[in-house]
PDB file of C-alpha atoms in Angstrom:
ATOM      1  CA  LYS A 220       2.399  21.752  69.254  1.00 74.00           C
ATOM      2  CA  MET A 221       3.336  25.138  67.809  1.00 82.00           C
ATOM      3  CA  SER A 222       6.624  25.590  65.992  1.00 88.00           C
ATOM      4  CA  TYR A 223       8.194  29.035  65.701  1.00 92.00           C
ATOM      5  CA  ILE A 224      10.590  29.726  62.837  1.00 95.00           C
ATOM      6  CA  LEU A 225      12.523  32.890  62.046  1.00 95.00           C
ATOM      7  CA  ASN A 226      12.658  33.193  58.230  1.00 96.00           C
ATOM      8  CA  ILE A 227      15.382  35.356  56.642  1.00 95.00           C
ATOM      9  CA  ASP A 228      15.577  36.330  52.966  1.00 94.00           C
ATOM     10  CA  THR A 229      18.064  38.936  51.725  1.00 93.00           C
ATOM     11  CA  SER A 230      18.970  37.215  48.465  1.00 88.00           C
ATOM     12  CA  LEU A 231      16.801  39.084  45.938  1.00 86.00           C
ATOM     13  CA  GLU A 232      15.582  42.637  45.261  1.00 86.00           C
ATOM     14  CA  ARG A 233      13.044  42.461  48.097  1.00 86.00           C
ATOM     15  CA  ALA A 234      14.336  41.330  51.493  1.00 89.00           C
ATOM     16  CA  SER A 235      12.109  40.018  54.258  1.00 92.00           C
ATOM     17  CA  VAL A 236      12.355  38.806  57.823  1.00 92.00           C
ATOM     18  CA  LYS A 237       9.381  37.054  59.355  1.00 88.00           C
ATOM     19  CA  ASN A 238       8.450  35.188  62.467  1.00 88.00           C
ATOM     20  CA  SER A 239       6.100  32.328  61.639  1.00 90.00           C
ATOM     21  CA  GLU A 240       3.969  30.063  63.789  1.00 85.00           C
ATOM     22  CA  ASN A 241       3.860  26.736  61.982  1.00 84.00           C
ATOM     23  CA  ALA A 242       3.385  27.923  58.356  1.00 82.00           C
ATOM     24  CA  GLY A 243       1.494  31.114  59.292  1.00 85.00           C
ATOM     25  CA  ILE A 244       3.297  34.455  59.452  1.00 83.00           C
ATOM     26  CA  ILE A 245       2.926  36.247  62.802  1.00 85.00           C
ATOM     27  CA  VAL A 246       4.879  39.384  61.962  1.00 87.00           C
ATOM     28  CA  ALA A 247       7.083  40.414  59.033  1.00 87.00           C
ATOM     29  CA  ALA A 248       9.325  43.251  57.881  1.00 89.00           C
ATOM     30  CA  LYS A 249      10.319  43.976  54.268  1.00 90.00           C
ATOM     31  CA  ASN A 250      12.898  46.092  52.489  1.00 88.00           C
ATOM     32  CA  ASP A 251      12.854  46.946  48.769  1.00 88.00           C
ATOM     33  CA  ILE A 252      16.252  48.705  48.533  1.00 82.00           C
ATOM     34  CA  GLN A 253      18.771  45.983  47.751  1.00 80.00           C
ATOM     35  CA  LYS A 254      21.857  47.931  48.830  1.00 80.00           C
ATOM     36  CA  GLN A 255      20.348  48.339  52.314  1.00 83.00           C
ATOM     37  CA  HIS A 256      19.592  44.665  52.983  1.00 88.00           C
ATOM     38  CA  ALA A 257      22.523  44.238  55.388  1.00 87.00           C
ATOM     39  CA  SER A 258      21.619  47.201  57.601  1.00 87.00           C
ATOM     40  CA  PHE A 259      17.911  46.342  57.354  1.00 92.00           C
ATOM     41  CA  LEU A 260      18.332  42.755  58.506  1.00 92.00           C
ATOM     42  CA  HIS A 261      19.611  43.190  62.061  1.00 87.00           C
ATOM     43  CA  ILE A 262      17.222  46.029  62.858  1.00 91.00           C
ATOM     44  CA  ALA A 263      14.303  44.035  61.402  1.00 92.00           C
ATOM     45  CA  ILE A 264      15.050  40.959  63.519  1.00 90.00           C
ATOM     46  CA  LYS A 265      14.952  43.075  66.697  1.00 88.00           C
ATOM     47  CA  GLU A 266      11.824  44.916  65.568  1.00 89.00           C
ATOM     48  CA  ILE A 267       9.730  41.852  64.737  1.00 86.00           C
ATOM     49  CA  ALA A 268      10.736  40.197  68.012  1.00 83.00           C
ATOM     50  CA  ALA A 269       9.574  43.326  69.844  1.00 84.00           C
ATOM     51  CA  GLN A 270       6.340  43.620  67.825  1.00 82.00           C
ATOM     52  CA  ALA A 271       5.410  40.040  68.586  1.00 74.00           C
ATOM     53  CA  SER A 272       6.610  40.322  72.205  1.00 77.00           C
ATOM     54  CA  PHE A 273       8.755  37.342  71.383  1.00 76.00           C
ATOM     55  CA  ASP A 274      12.087  36.194  72.807  1.00 82.00           C
ATOM     56  CA  LEU A 275      14.352  34.749  70.111  1.00 86.00           C
ATOM     57  CA  GLN A 276      15.277  31.972  72.550  1.00 88.00           C
ATOM     58  CA  HIS A 277      11.755  30.610  72.029  1.00 88.00           C
ATOM     59  CA  ILE A 278      12.109  30.008  68.299  1.00 92.00           C
ATOM     60  CA  ASN A 279      12.539  26.398  67.183  1.00 95.00           C
ATOM     61  CA  ALA A 280      14.619  26.980  64.044  1.00 96.00           C
ATOM     62  CA  ILE A 281      16.051  29.625  61.737  1.00 96.00           C
ATOM     63  CA  ALA A 282      15.443  29.433  57.991  1.00 97.00           C
ATOM     64  CA  VAL A 283      17.347  31.320  55.295  1.00 97.00           C
ATOM     65  CA  THR A 284      17.173  31.476  51.519  1.00 96.00           C
ATOM     66  CA  ASN A 285      20.470  30.099  50.218  1.00 94.00           C
ATOM     67  CA  GLY A 286      20.281  31.057  46.537  1.00 91.00           C
ATOM     68  CA  PRO A 287      20.725  31.563  43.778  1.00 93.00           C
ATOM     69  CA  GLY A 288      20.592  35.351  43.884  1.00 88.00           C
ATOM     70  CA  SER A 289      22.694  38.370  44.817  1.00 86.00           C
ATOM     71  CA  TYR A 290      26.189  37.340  45.995  1.00 87.00           C
ATOM     72  CA  THR A 291      26.251  40.011  48.682  1.00 89.00           C
ATOM     73  CA  GLY A 292      22.664  39.358  49.748  1.00 89.00           C
ATOM     74  CA  LEU A 293      23.255  35.612  50.001  1.00 92.00           C
ATOM     75  CA  ARG A 294      26.351  36.082  52.157  1.00 92.00           C
ATOM     76  CA  VAL A 295      24.574  38.581  54.437  1.00 93.00           C
ATOM     77  CA  GLY A 296      21.589  36.286  54.993  1.00 94.00           C
ATOM     78  CA  MET A 297      23.620  33.116  55.478  1.00 95.00           C
ATOM     79  CA  ALA A 298      26.119  34.716  57.869  1.00 94.00           C
ATOM     80  CA  SER A 299      23.323  36.216  59.991  1.00 94.00           C
ATOM     81  CA  ALA A 300      21.320  32.975  60.082  1.00 96.00           C
ATOM     82  CA  LYS A 301      24.354  30.891  61.024  1.00 96.00           C
ATOM     83  CA  GLY A 302      25.386  33.400  63.687  1.00 94.00           C
ATOM     84  CA  LEU A 303      21.950  33.242  65.277  1.00 94.00           C
ATOM     85  CA  CYS A 304      21.918  29.438  65.103  1.00 96.00           C
ATOM     86  CA  TYR A 305      25.266  29.247  66.936  1.00 95.00           C
ATOM     87  CA  ALA A 306      24.275  31.894  69.496  1.00 94.00           C
ATOM     88  CA  LEU A 307      20.843  30.417  70.234  1.00 94.00           C
ATOM     89  CA  ASN A 308      21.746  26.748  69.644  1.00 96.00           C
ATOM     90  CA  LYS A 309      18.980  26.319  67.036  1.00 97.00           C
ATOM     91  CA  PRO A 310      18.904  24.245  63.837  1.00 97.00           C
ATOM     92  CA  LEU A 311      19.321  25.827  60.397  1.00 98.00           C
ATOM     93  CA  ILE A 312      16.906  25.330  57.500  1.00 98.00           C
ATOM     94  CA  THR A 313      17.906  26.411  53.985  1.00 97.00           C
ATOM     95  CA  ILE A 314      15.358  27.239  51.293  1.00 97.00           C
ATOM     96  CA  GLY A 315      16.159  27.528  47.577  1.00 96.00           C
ATOM     97  CA  ASN A 316      14.849  30.695  45.915  1.00 95.00           C
ATOM     98  CA  LEU A 317      13.842  28.879  42.743  1.00 97.00           C
ATOM     99  CA  GLU A 318      11.931  26.269  44.733  1.00 97.00           C
ATOM    100  CA  ALA A 319      10.160  29.057  46.645  1.00 97.00           C
ATOM    101  CA  LEU A 320       9.234  30.819  43.376  1.00 97.00           C
ATOM    102  CA  ALA A 321       7.884  27.568  41.937  1.00 98.00           C
ATOM    103  CA  PHE A 322       5.905  26.869  45.131  1.00 97.00           C
ATOM    104  CA  ALA A 323       4.371  30.352  44.956  1.00 96.00           C
ATOM    105  CA  ALA A 324       3.411  29.865  41.293  1.00 96.00           C
ATOM    106  CA  ILE A 325       1.872  26.452  41.970  1.00 95.00           C
ATOM    107  CA  SER A 326      -0.121  27.909  44.865  1.00 94.00           C
ATOM    108  CA  GLU A 327      -1.363  30.819  42.751  1.00 92.00           C
ATOM    109  CA  LYS A 328      -1.992  29.214  39.352  1.00 89.00           C
ATOM    110  CA  GLY A 329      -1.781  25.454  39.832  1.00 84.00           C
ATOM    111  CA  LYS A 330      -5.541  24.939  39.548  1.00 87.00           C
ATOM    112  CA  ASP A 331      -5.829  27.002  36.364  1.00 87.00           C
ATOM    113  CA  ILE A 332      -3.397  25.112  34.132  1.00 87.00           C
ATOM    114  CA  PRO A 333      -3.061  21.460  32.968  1.00 84.00           C
ATOM    115  CA  GLY A 334      -2.145  18.778  35.477  1.00 84.00           C
ATOM    116  CA  ASN A 335       1.090  17.880  33.726  1.00 91.00           C
ATOM    117  CA  ALA A 336       2.260  21.511  33.622  1.00 95.00           C
ATOM    118  CA  LEU A 337       5.837  22.422  34.462  1.00 96.00           C
ATOM    119  CA  PHE A 338       6.917  25.425  36.500  1.00 97.00           C
ATOM    120  CA  CYS A 339      10.025  27.359  35.488  1.00 97.00           C
ATOM    121  CA  PRO A 340      11.060  30.110  37.926  1.00 97.00           C
ATOM    122  CA  MET A 341      13.660  32.608  36.687  1.00 97.00           C
ATOM    123  CA  ILE A 342      15.854  35.003  38.659  1.00 95.00           C
ATOM    124  CA  ASP A 343      17.321  37.878  36.664  1.00 93.00           C
ATOM    125  CA  ALA A 344      21.114  37.849  36.473  1.00 90.00           C
ATOM    126  CA  ARG A 345      22.786  40.116  33.880  1.00 83.00           C
ATOM    127  CA  ARG A 346      21.935  40.937  30.273  1.00 87.00           C
ATOM    128  CA  MET A 347      20.095  37.835  29.006  1.00 90.00           C
ATOM    129  CA  GLU A 348      21.305  35.635  31.863  1.00 93.00           C
ATOM    130  CA  VAL A 349      19.002  34.027  34.422  1.00 95.00           C
ATOM    131  CA  PHE A 350      19.169  31.487  37.201  1.00 95.00           C
ATOM    132  CA  THR A 351      16.483  28.913  36.560  1.00 96.00           C
ATOM    133  CA  ALA A 352      15.157  25.408  37.233  1.00 96.00           C
ATOM    134  CA  ILE A 353      12.083  23.367  36.298  1.00 97.00           C
ATOM    135  CA  TYR A 354       9.637  21.667  38.677  1.00 97.00           C
ATOM    136  CA  ASN A 355       6.442  19.669  38.269  1.00 96.00           C
ATOM    137  CA  LYS A 356       3.231  20.320  40.177  1.00 95.00           C
ATOM    138  CA  GLU A 357       4.463  18.171  43.093  1.00 94.00           C
ATOM    139  CA  LEU A 358       7.531  20.425  43.345  1.00 96.00           C
ATOM    140  CA  GLN A 359       9.793  17.634  42.126  1.00 96.00           C
ATOM    141  CA  GLU A 360      12.891  18.897  40.351  1.00 95.00           C
ATOM    142  CA  ILE A 361      12.883  18.222  36.610  1.00 95.00           C
ATOM    143  CA  LEU A 362      15.817  20.507  35.744  1.00 94.00           C
ATOM    144  CA  PRO A 363      18.241  21.326  38.588  1.00 92.00           C
ATOM    145  CA  ALA A 364      19.114  24.934  39.424  1.00 93.00           C
ATOM    146  CA  CYS A 365      21.448  26.357  36.801  1.00 92.00           C
ATOM    147  CA  ALA A 366      22.616  29.565  35.138  1.00 92.00           C
ATOM    148  CA  MET A 367      21.484  30.172  31.565  1.00 92.00           C
ATOM    149  CA  VAL A 368      21.973  32.716  28.788  1.00 93.00           C
ATOM    150  CA  LEU A 369      18.505  32.781  27.229  1.00 93.00           C
ATOM    151  CA  GLN A 370      17.888  32.158  23.542  1.00 91.00           C
ATOM    152  CA  ALA A 371      14.495  32.176  21.805  1.00 89.00           C
ATOM    153  CA  GLU A 372      14.363  28.453  21.015  1.00 88.00           C
ATOM    154  CA  TYR A 373      15.106  27.246  24.547  1.00 92.00           C
ATOM    155  CA  PHE A 374      12.641  24.936  26.397  1.00 93.00           C
ATOM    156  CA  LYS A 375      10.994  23.699  23.160  1.00 92.00           C
ATOM    157  CA  THR A 376      11.560  20.045  24.042  1.00 90.00           C
ATOM    158  CA  PHE A 377       9.802  20.531  27.390  1.00 92.00           C
ATOM    159  CA  ASN A 378       7.105  22.657  25.751  1.00 91.00           C
ATOM    160  CA  GLU A 379       6.151  19.965  23.218  1.00 90.00           C
ATOM    161  CA  LYS A 380       4.632  17.844  25.988  1.00 92.00           C
ATOM    162  CA  HIS A 381       3.939  20.332  28.769  1.00 94.00           C
ATOM    163  CA  HIS A 382       2.368  23.681  29.433  1.00 95.00           C
ATOM    164  CA  ILE A 383       5.082  25.771  31.138  1.00 96.00           C
ATOM    165  CA  LEU A 384       4.501  28.557  33.633  1.00 96.00           C
ATOM    166  CA  PHE A 385       7.416  31.022  33.888  1.00 97.00           C
ATOM    167  CA  ASN A 386       7.693  33.385  36.842  1.00 97.00           C
ATOM    168  CA  GLY A 387      10.169  35.461  38.805  1.00 95.00           C
ATOM    169  CA  SER A 388      12.299  38.525  38.042  1.00 93.00           C
ATOM    170  CA  GLY A 389      13.824  36.934  34.931  1.00 95.00           C
ATOM    171  CA  ALA A 390      10.515  35.963  33.316  1.00 95.00           C
ATOM    172  CA  LEU A 391       9.849  39.429  31.860  1.00 94.00           C
ATOM    173  CA  LYS A 392      12.898  39.551  29.590  1.00 94.00           C
ATOM    174  CA  TRP A 393      12.342  35.903  28.662  1.00 95.00           C
ATOM    175  CA  SER A 394       8.729  36.631  27.622  1.00 94.00           C
ATOM    176  CA  LYS A 395       9.995  39.152  25.059  1.00 93.00           C
ATOM    177  CA  ILE A 396      12.050  36.602  23.108  1.00 93.00           C
ATOM    178  CA  ALA A 397      10.471  33.223  23.946  1.00 91.00           C
ATOM    179  CA  ALA A 398       9.407  31.235  20.879  1.00 86.00           C
ATOM    180  CA  LEU A 399       6.931  29.055  22.777  1.00 88.00           C
ATOM    181  CA  GLU A 400       3.220  28.401  22.249  1.00 86.00           C
ATOM    182  CA  ASN A 401       1.916  26.681  25.344  1.00 88.00           C
ATOM    183  CA  SER A 402       3.044  28.890  28.225  1.00 93.00           C
ATOM    184  CA  THR A 403       1.968  31.313  30.942  1.00 92.00           C
ATOM    185  CA  PHE A 404       3.948  34.169  32.530  1.00 94.00           C
ATOM    186  CA  LEU A 405       3.776  35.661  36.021  1.00 93.00           C
ATOM    187  CA  PHE A 406       5.910  38.753  36.495  1.00 87.00           C
ATOM    188  CA  ASP A 407       5.453  39.703  40.145  1.00 84.00           C
ATOM    189  CA  THR A 408       5.760  36.798  42.559  1.00 89.00           C
ATOM    190  CA  ASP A 409       6.091  37.376  46.297  1.00 88.00           C
ATOM    191  CA  ILE A 410       7.863  34.412  47.915  1.00 92.00           C
ATOM    192  CA  THR A 411       7.260  35.511  51.529  1.00 90.00           C
ATOM    193  CA  GLU A 412       4.515  32.958  52.234  1.00 92.00           C
ATOM    194  CA  ALA A 413       6.225  30.284  50.147  1.00 95.00           C
ATOM    195  CA  ILE A 414       9.353  30.531  52.309  1.00 95.00           C
ATOM    196  CA  SER A 415       7.293  30.136  55.503  1.00 95.00           C
ATOM    197  CA  ASN A 416       5.448  27.128  54.079  1.00 95.00           C
ATOM    198  CA  LEU A 417       8.602  25.427  52.863  1.00 97.00           C
ATOM    199  CA  SER A 418      10.554  26.090  56.068  1.00 97.00           C
ATOM    200  CA  TYR A 419       7.742  24.612  58.172  1.00 96.00           C
ATOM    201  CA  LYS A 420       7.585  21.576  55.882  1.00 96.00           C
ATOM    202  CA  LYS A 421      11.331  21.028  56.286  1.00 96.00           C
ATOM    203  CA  PHE A 422      11.085  21.589  60.042  1.00 96.00           C
ATOM    204  CA  LYS A 423       8.454  18.849  60.371  1.00 95.00           C
ATOM    205  CA  GLN A 424      10.731  16.502  58.415  1.00 96.00           C
ATOM    206  CA  ALA A 425      13.762  17.508  60.527  1.00 96.00           C
ATOM    207  CA  ASP A 426      15.411  18.457  57.239  1.00 96.00           C
ATOM    208  CA  PHE A 427      18.145  20.635  58.691  1.00 97.00           C
ATOM    209  CA  THR A 428      21.373  21.923  57.148  1.00 95.00           C
ATOM    210  CA  ASP A 429      24.745  21.197  58.770  1.00 93.00           C
ATOM    211  CA  LEU A 430      25.980  24.540  60.106  1.00 91.00           C
ATOM    212  CA  LYS A 431      29.636  23.699  59.428  1.00 88.00           C
ATOM    213  CA  TYR A 432      29.081  23.014  55.744  1.00 85.00           C
ATOM    214  CA  SER A 433      26.219  25.357  54.903  1.00 87.00           C
ATOM    215  CA  GLU A 434      27.035  27.905  52.204  1.00 85.00           C
ATOM    216  CA  PRO A 435      25.109  29.873  49.574  1.00 84.00           C
ATOM    217  CA  LEU A 436      24.098  28.247  46.294  1.00 83.00           C
ATOM    218  CA  TYR A 437      25.734  30.566  43.777  1.00 84.00           C
ATOM    219  CA  VAL A 438      25.098  28.429  40.632  1.00 75.00           C
ATOM    220  CA  LYS A 439      27.962  29.373  38.325  1.00 67.00           C
ATOM    221  CA  GLU A 440      27.817  26.678  35.654  1.00 58.00           C
ATOM    222  CA  PHE A 441      25.946  27.607  32.485  1.00 54.00           C
ATOM    223  CA  PHE A 442      23.409  25.267  30.924  1.00 57.00           C
ATOM    224  CA  ILE A 443      21.742  25.057  27.513  1.00 61.00           C
ATOM    225  CA  ALA A 444      18.039  24.101  27.630  1.00 62.00           C
ATOM    226  CA  SER A 445      16.790  22.180  24.625  1.00 53.00           C
TER     227      SER A 445
END
């Protein structure tokens, strides 16, 4: 049985809207100008439905990235997804950006690095701040999503026992100060396919988010990584 999911992501620099069949993308639209994400989103939803000759009533669920990321982008995406869920009477799936970045890195480089490697996605915040988390190869959370002001000696405790792959928009500035030996960096990670894969996985598990209580994951608390 085919499952159709509308995936919405307006939380980072690059926004995307895609209609997926199971985990495969049927049609997608992207926008690289962050200030235009709000105006892009509603037009894109209509356009991809038209391109795929698809009635939104036929989708099975709506998925949205819930953070961390741009405050405005997160609110735009969440409000639109919830509005569609109420209007169409469809369930909501929320996808964490850091989890999607880690999934994309595992898919791309997982076979090339040690089996006990850790994956540390980073989303650029301000100055030396990032939103980050750590996952293992099975996408199990080792360090929960948090905000961090980077310092050169961070992650050494993890690095003593594990190769660490850093990726995402915050990985570039981290690579310039990181005092780590056993690590890999990926600077340009597209999470479009990762979001579709993760939303389909959650759909199969009926892992839906309560519409009344769904809100963006802003991650305000700061954390020091040893």
